[in-house]
Coordinates of C-alpha atoms in Angstrom, one line a residue:
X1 CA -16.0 62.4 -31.6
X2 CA -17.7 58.9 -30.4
X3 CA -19.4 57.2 -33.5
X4 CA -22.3 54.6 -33.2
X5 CA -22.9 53.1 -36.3
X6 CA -25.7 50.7 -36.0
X7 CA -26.8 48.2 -38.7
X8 CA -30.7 46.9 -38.4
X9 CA -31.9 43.8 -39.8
X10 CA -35.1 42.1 -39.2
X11 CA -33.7 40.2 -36.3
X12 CA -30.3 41.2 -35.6
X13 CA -29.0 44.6 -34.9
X14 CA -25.4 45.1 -35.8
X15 CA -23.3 47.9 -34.0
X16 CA -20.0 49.8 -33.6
X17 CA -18.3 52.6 -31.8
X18 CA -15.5 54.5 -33.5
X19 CA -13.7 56.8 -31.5
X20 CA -12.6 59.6 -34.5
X21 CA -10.1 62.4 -34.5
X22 CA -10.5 62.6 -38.0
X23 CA -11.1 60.4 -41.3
X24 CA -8.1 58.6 -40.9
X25 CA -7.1 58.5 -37.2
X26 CA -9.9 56.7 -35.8
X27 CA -10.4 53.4 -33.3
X28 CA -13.0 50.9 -32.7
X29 CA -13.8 51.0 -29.3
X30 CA -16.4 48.3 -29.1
X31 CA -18.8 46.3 -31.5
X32 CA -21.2 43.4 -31.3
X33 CA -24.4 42.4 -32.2
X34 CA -27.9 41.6 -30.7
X35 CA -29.3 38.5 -32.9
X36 CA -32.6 37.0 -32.4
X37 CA -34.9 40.0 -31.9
X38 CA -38.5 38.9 -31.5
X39 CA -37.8 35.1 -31.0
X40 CA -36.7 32.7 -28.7
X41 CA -32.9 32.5 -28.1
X42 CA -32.1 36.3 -28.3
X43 CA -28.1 37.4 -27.2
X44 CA -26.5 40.0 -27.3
X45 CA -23.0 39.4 -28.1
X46 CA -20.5 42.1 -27.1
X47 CA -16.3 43.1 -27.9
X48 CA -14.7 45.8 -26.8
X49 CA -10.8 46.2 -25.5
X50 CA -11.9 45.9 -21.6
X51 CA -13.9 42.6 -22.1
X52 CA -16.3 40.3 -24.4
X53 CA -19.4 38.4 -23.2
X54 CA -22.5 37.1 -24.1
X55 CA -25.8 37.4 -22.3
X56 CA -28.6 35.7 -23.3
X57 CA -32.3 37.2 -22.5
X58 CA -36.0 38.3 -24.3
X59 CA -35.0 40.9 -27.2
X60 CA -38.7 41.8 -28.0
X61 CA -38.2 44.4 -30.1
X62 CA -35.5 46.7 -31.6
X63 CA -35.9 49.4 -28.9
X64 CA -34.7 46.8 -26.5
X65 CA -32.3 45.5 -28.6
X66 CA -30.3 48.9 -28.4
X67 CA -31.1 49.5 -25.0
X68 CA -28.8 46.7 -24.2
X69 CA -26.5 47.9 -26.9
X70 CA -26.0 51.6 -24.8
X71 CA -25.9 49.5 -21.3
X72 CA -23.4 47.4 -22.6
X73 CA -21.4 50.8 -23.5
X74 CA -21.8 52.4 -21.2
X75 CA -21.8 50.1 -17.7
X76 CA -20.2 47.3 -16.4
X77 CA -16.8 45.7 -17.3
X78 CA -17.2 46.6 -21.3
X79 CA -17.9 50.5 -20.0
X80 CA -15.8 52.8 -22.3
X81 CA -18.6 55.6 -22.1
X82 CA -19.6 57.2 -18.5
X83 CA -23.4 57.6 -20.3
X84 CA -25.2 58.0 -23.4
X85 CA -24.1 61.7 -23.7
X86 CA -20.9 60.9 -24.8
X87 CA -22.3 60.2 -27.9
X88 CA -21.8 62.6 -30.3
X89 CA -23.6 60.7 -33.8
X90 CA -24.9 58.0 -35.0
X91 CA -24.7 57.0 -38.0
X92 CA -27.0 54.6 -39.7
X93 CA -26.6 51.6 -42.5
X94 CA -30.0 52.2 -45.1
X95 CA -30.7 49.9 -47.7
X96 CA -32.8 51.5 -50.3
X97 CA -32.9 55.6 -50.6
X98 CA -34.5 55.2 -54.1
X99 CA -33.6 57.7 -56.9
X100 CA -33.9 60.7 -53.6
X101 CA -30.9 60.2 -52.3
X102 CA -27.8 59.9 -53.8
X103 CA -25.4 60.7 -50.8
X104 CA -25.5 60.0 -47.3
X105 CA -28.0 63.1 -45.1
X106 CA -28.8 64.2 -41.9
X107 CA -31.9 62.6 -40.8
X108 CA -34.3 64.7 -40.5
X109 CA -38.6 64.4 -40.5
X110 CA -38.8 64.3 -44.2
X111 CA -35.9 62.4 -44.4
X112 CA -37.7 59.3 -42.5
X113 CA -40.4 59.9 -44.3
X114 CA -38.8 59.7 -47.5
X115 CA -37.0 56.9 -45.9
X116 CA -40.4 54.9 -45.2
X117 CA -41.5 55.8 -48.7
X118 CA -39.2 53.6 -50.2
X119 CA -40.2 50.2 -48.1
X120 CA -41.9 48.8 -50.6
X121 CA -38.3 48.9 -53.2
X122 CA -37.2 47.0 -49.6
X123 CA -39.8 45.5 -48.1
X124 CA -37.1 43.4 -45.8
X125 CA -34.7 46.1 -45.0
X126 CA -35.5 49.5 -44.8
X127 CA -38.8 48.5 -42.1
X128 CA -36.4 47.4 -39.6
X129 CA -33.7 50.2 -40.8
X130 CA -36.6 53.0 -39.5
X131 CA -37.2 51.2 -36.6
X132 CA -33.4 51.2 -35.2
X133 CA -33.7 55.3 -36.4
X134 CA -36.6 55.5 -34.3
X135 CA -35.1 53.6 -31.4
X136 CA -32.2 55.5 -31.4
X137 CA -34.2 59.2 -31.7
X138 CA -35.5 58.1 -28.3
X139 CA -32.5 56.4 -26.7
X140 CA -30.0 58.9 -27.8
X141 CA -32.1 62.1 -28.0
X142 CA -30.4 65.6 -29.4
X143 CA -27.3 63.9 -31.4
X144 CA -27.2 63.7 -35.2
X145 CA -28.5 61.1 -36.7
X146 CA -27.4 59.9 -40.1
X147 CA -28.4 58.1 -42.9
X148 CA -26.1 56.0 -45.1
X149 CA -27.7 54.7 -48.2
X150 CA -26.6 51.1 -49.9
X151 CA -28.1 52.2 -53.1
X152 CA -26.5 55.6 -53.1
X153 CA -23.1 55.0 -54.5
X154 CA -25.2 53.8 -58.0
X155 CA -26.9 57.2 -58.6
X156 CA -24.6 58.0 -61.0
X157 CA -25.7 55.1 -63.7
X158 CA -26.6 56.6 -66.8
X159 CA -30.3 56.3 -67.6
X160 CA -29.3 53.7 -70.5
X161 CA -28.0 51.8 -67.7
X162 CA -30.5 51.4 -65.3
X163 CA -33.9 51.3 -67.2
X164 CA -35.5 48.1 -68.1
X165 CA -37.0 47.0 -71.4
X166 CA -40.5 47.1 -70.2
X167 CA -43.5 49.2 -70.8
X168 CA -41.7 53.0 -69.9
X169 CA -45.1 53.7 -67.8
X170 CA -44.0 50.9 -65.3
X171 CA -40.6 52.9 -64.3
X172 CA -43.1 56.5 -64.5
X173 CA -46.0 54.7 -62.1
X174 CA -43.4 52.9 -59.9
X175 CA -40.1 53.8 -60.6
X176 CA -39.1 50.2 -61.5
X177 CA -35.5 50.1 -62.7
X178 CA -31.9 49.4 -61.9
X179 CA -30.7 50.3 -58.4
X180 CA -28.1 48.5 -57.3
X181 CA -26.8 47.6 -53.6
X182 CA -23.3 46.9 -51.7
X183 CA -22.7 50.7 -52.8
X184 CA -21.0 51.3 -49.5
X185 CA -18.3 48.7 -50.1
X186 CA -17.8 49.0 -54.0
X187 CA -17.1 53.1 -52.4
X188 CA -14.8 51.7 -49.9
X189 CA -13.0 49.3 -51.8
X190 CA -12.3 51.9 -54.7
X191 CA -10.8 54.3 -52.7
X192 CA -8.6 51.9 -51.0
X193 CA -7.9 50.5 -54.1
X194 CA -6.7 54.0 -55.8
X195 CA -4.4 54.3 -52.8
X196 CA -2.9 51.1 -53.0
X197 CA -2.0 51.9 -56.4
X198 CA -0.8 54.7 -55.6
X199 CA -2.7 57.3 -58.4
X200 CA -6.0 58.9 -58.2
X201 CA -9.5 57.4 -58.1
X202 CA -10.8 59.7 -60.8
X203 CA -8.1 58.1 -63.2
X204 CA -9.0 55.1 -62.8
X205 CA -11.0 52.1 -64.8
X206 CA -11.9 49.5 -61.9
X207 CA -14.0 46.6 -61.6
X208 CA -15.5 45.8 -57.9
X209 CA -16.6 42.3 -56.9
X210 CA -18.0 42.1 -53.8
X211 CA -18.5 38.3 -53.4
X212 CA -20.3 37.2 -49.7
X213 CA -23.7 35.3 -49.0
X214 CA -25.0 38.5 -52.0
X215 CA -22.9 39.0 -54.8
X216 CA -22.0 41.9 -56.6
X217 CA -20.0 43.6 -59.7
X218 CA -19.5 46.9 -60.0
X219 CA -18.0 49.2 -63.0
X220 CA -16.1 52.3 -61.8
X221 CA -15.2 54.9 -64.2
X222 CA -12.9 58.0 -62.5
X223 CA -14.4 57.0 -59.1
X224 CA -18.5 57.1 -60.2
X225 CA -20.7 53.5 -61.0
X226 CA -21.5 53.8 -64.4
X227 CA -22.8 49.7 -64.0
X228 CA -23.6 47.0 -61.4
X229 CA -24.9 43.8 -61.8
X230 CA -27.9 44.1 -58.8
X231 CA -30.9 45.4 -60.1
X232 CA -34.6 46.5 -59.1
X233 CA -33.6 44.2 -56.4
X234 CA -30.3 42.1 -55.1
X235 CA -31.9 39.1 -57.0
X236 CA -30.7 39.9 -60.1
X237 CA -26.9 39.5 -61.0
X238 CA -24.6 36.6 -60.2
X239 CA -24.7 32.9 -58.7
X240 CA -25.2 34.1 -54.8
X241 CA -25.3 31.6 -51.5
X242 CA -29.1 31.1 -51.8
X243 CA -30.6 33.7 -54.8
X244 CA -30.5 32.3 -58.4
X245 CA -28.9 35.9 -60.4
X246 CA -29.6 36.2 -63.8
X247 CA -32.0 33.8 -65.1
X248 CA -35.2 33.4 -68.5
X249 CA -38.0 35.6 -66.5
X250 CA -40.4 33.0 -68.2
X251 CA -39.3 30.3 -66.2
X252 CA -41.3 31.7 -63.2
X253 CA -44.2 30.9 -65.0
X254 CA -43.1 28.0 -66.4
X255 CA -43.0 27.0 -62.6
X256 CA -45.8 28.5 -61.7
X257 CA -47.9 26.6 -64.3
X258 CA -45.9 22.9 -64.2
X259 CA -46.1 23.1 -59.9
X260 CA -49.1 24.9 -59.1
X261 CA -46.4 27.5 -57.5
X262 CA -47.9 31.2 -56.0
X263 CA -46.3 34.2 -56.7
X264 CA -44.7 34.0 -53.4
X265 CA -43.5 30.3 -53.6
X266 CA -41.6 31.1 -56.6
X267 CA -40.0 34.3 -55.5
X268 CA -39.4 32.5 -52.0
X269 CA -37.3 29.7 -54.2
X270 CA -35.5 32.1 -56.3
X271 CA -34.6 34.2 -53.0
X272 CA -33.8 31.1 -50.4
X273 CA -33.1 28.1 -52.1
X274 CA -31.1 28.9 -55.5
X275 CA -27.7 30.2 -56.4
X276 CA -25.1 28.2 -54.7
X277 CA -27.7 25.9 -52.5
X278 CA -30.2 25.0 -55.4
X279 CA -26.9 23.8 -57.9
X280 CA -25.0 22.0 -55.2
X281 CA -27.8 20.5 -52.9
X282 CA -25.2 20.7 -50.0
X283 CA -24.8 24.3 -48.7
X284 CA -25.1 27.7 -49.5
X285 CA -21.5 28.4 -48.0
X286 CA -19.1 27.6 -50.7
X287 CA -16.1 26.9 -48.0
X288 CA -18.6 23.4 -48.0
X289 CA -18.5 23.3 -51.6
X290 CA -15.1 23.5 -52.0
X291 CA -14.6 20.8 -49.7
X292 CA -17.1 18.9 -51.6
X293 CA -15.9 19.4 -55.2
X294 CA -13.2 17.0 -55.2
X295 CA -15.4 14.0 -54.9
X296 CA -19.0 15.1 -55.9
X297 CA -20.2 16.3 -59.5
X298 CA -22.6 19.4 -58.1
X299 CA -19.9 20.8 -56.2
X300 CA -17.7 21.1 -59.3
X301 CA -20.8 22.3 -61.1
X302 CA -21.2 25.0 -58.6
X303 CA -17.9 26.4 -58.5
X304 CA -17.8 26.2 -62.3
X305 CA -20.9 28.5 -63.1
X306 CA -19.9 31.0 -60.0
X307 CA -16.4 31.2 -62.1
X308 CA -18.0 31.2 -65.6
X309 CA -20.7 33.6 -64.6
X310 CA -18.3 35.8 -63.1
X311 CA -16.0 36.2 -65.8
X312 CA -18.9 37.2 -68.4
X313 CA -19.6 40.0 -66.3
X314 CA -15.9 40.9 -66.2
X315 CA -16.1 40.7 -69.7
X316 CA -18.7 43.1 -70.2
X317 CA -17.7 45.5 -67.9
X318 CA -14.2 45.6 -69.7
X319 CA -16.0 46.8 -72.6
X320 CA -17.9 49.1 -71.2
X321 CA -14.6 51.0 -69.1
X322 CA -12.7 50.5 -72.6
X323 CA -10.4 48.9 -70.8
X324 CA -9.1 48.0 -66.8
X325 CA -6.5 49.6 -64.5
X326 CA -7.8 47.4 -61.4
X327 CA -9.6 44.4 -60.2
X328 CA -10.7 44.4 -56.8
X329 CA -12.1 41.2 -55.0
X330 CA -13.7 41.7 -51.2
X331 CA -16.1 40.0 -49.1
X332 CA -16.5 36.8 -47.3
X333 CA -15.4 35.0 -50.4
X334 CA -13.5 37.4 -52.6
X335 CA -11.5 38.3 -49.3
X336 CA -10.9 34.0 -48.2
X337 CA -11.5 32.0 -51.6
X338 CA -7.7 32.2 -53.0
X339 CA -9.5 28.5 -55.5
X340 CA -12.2 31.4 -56.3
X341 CA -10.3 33.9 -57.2
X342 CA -8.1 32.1 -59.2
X343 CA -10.8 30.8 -61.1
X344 CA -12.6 33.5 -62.2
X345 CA -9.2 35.3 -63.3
X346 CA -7.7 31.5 -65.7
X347 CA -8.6 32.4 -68.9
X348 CA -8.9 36.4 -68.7
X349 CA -5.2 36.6 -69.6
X350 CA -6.0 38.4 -73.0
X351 CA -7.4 40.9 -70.6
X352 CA -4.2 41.8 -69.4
X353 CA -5.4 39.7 -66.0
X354 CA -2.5 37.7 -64.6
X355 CA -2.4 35.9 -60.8
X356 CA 0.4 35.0 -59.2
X357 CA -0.2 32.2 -57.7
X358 CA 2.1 32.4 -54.0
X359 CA 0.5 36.0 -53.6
X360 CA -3.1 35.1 -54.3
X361 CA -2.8 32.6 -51.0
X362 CA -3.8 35.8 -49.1
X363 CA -7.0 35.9 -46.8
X364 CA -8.1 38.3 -45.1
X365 CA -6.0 41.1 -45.8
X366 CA -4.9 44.0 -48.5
X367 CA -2.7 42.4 -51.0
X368 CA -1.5 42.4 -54.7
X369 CA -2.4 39.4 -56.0
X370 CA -0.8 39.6 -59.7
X371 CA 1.8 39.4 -61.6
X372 CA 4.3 41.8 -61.5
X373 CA 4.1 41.8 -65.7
X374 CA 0.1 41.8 -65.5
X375 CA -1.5 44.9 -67.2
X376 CA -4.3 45.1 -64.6
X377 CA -3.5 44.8 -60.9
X378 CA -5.5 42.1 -59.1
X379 CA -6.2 43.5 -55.2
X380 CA -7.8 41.5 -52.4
X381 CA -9.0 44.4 -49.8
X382 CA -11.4 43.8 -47.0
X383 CA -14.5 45.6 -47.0
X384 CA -15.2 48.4 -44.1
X385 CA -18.8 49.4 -44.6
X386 CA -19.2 49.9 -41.2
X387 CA -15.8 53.2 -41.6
X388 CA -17.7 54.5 -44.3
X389 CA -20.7 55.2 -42.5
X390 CA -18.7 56.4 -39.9
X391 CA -16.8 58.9 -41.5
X392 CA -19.5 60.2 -43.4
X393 CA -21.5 60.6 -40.2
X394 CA -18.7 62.3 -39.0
X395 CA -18.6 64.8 -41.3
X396 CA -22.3 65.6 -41.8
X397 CA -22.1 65.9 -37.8
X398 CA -19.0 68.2 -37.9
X399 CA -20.7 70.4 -40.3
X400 CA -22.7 71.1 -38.2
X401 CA -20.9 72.4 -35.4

C-alpha cells in the first residue's frame, strides 16, 4: 500500500511516501517539502532513492503546492509512481481535534467540518491543515483520506488534569482547558521506548520530553497521558526557542499597562521573542547558545533555566506516576544536546536517574544513555511522527477493504 502523509503549515507543506506491507515492514520512498507558499522565493525541495533536486518557482497556494508534490512523484527522474492512482491513502498531520476526537478517523464531511470547528483552539494550524485536505480531495480523488490529530494522544487526561482554575462557565461557553500537543511523538516514542526495554507499554511509568523549537513533557501511565505540560495552547509549559512557558498571567498586563502594549503585541512577544531568544538575546537555536555559554553570562542563564525548569517538571510528574520505569528524551534537542541532557538529569540521582556519561554522547539515534546501576533507564529515541500517521492511515484504509 503507497502512503502520502502530508504535513501543512501556513507556508510550507511537508510530505512523505511510505511504501507499507504492513506496520513494521515499510520504506520511505520519497519525501520533501514545498516552503514558501504564497511569497516570493517558493521551492520545492525533493528526496527520493532515484534523485534529489530543488526547483524554485510561484507556490501561490497550497493546491499548487501539492500539485508539484504528485508531479514530482510521479514524473521525471524522482518518478517512483506511474500516476496518482497508485496512491492508495493519505494520511494527514492535524493539530487540534478538540475534545471530538480522541483517535485518528477517516475523513469524512462531518469530519472537516468538525475539523474547521476547531480553528479558532488553532487559529495558525488547523486553516492550512483543511486546506492541504481539501487540495488533496481534488488532486487525489476516491482514496482515503485520514486525519491524525496532535492533541489526540492527551484525551485520556483526567478532568482534574486538564481544567483550569477559572470561572467553570469559560471551559462550558468555550471549552477552554488543557489540551496538549506533540501527542504523535510522546505515542511514538512510548512504544519504542516499551520495546527497547523489552516489557510492555501498559506496565510502564514513563516520562516523555520532546525538546525541539516547542517543548514538551508528557506523563505516561500503562501507555495513556494522564499529564503534559502544553496547555489551552503550546504556550504554556517549558522554556521553548522563541515562547516564554510558564510564566505570572499578570505580567501581561503589567506590560500592557507599563508599554502601552495591545493584546496582540503582548501575545506576539510571548509567542516570537521569549523562551530561549528573549533570555539569551542571541538565538533561539540553543546549538548557538551552547556555543555562547562559555564566554557570555545569558547564555549560561539560558541553559540554566531550560535545565532547572525541566527538572521541576520531572519532579512533578514523578509524583504523580508514583514513581519512573523510563525517561525518554527526542527531538531536535533531546535527540543532539548530549550538555542538555546531562543537565537536566545532574541532580535527579535521588530519583533513581543516573547518565553515563560515554553513552549519553549519542545523537541522533536509539540508545541507553544510563547507568547500568540506574533505577530508571534514560533513552534517546528519534521521533517518527510522520510512521505514525502512516500506519494509522494504513490501517483505517485497510479496514476498509
Amino acid at each position: 500500500m503507497n502512503i502520502l502523509v502530508v504535513n501543512c503549515g501556513s507556508s510550507t507543506v511537508k510530505y512523505q511516501l511510505f511504501r507499507m506491507e504492513d506496520e513494521d515492514r515499510y520504506e520511505v520512498v520519497a519525501r520533501g517539502i514545498v516552503e514558501r507558499i504564497g511569497i516570493s522565493g517558493s521551492r520545492l525541495e525533493h528526496r527520493s532513492a532515484l534523485d534529489t533536486f530543488v526547483e524554485e518557482r510561484p507556490v501561490p497556494n497550497h493546491r499548487v503546492a501539492l500539485e508539484l508534490v504528485i508531479a514530482a512523484l510521479t514524473s521525471g527522474k524522482t518518478q517512483v509512481l506511474s500516476g496518482v492512482g497508485e496512491i492508495d491513502a493519505v494520511g494527514h498531520r492535524v493539530v487540534h481535534g478538540g475534545e471530538k476526537f480522541t483517535g485518528s478517523v477517516l475523513i469524512t464531511d462531518e469530519v472537516l467540518e468538525a475539523i474547521r470547528a476547531c480553528a479558532d483552539l488553532a487559529p495558525l494550524h488547523n486553516p492550512p491543515n483543511i486546506l492541504g485536505i481539501e487540495a488533496c480531495q481534488e488532486l487525489i480523488p476516491g482514496v482515503p483520506q485520514v486525519a491524525v490529530f496532535d492533541t489526540a494522544f492527551h484525551g485520556t487526561l483526567p478532568e482534574y488534569a486538564y481544567i483550569y482554575a477559572i470561572p467553570y462557565e469559560y471551559y462550558e461557553k468555550y471549552r477552554i482547558r488543557r489540551y496538549g500537543f506533540h501527542g504523535t511523538s510522546h505515542r511514538y516514542v512510548a512504544e519504542r521506548a516499551a520495546k527497547m526495554m523489552g516489557r510492555p507499554l501498559e506496565e510502564l511509568r514513563l516520562i516523555t520530553c520532546h525538546m525541539g523549537s516547542g517543548v514538551s513533557f508528557t506523563a505516561i501511565l500503562h501507555g495513556k497521558s494522564i499529564d503534559t505540560s502544553m496547555g489551552f495552547t503550546p504556550l504554556e509549559g517549558l522554556v521553548m526557542g522563541t515562547r516564554c512557558g510558564d510564566i505570572d498571567p499578570a505580567i501581561v498586563f503589567f506590560l500592557m499597562e507599563k508599554e502601552g502594549l495591545s493584546a496582540k503585541e503582548v501575545e506576539e512577544i510571548l509567542n516570537k521573542k521569549s523562551g530561549v531568544l528573549g533570555i539569551s538575546g542571541i538565538s533561539s537555536d540553543t546549538r548557538d547558545i551552547e556555543d555562547a555559554a562559555p564566554h557570555n553570562h545569558r547564555a549560561r542563564l539560558t541553559l540554566d533555566i531550560i535545565a532547572y525548569r525541566a527538572k521541576k517538571y520531572i519532579g512533578a510528574y514523578y509524583a504523580i506516576l508514583g514513581g519512573l520505569d523510563g525517561l525518554v528524551f527526542t527531538a531536535g534537542i533531546g535527540e543532539n544536546s548530549p550538555y542538555i541532557r546531562k543537565s537536566i538529569c545532574s541532580g535527579l540521582e535521588h530519583l533513581g536517574i543516573l547518565i553515563d556519561d560515554e553513552r549519553n554522547t549519542v545523537r541522533r539515534k536509539e540508545a541507553l544513555i544510563s547507568r547500568d546501576d540506574s533505577r530508571v533507564q534514560v533513552m534517546v529515541i528519534p521521533t517518527n511522527e510522520e510512521l505514525v500517521i502512516a500506519r494509522d492511515t494504513w490501517r483505517i484504509a485497510r479496514g476498509m477493504g
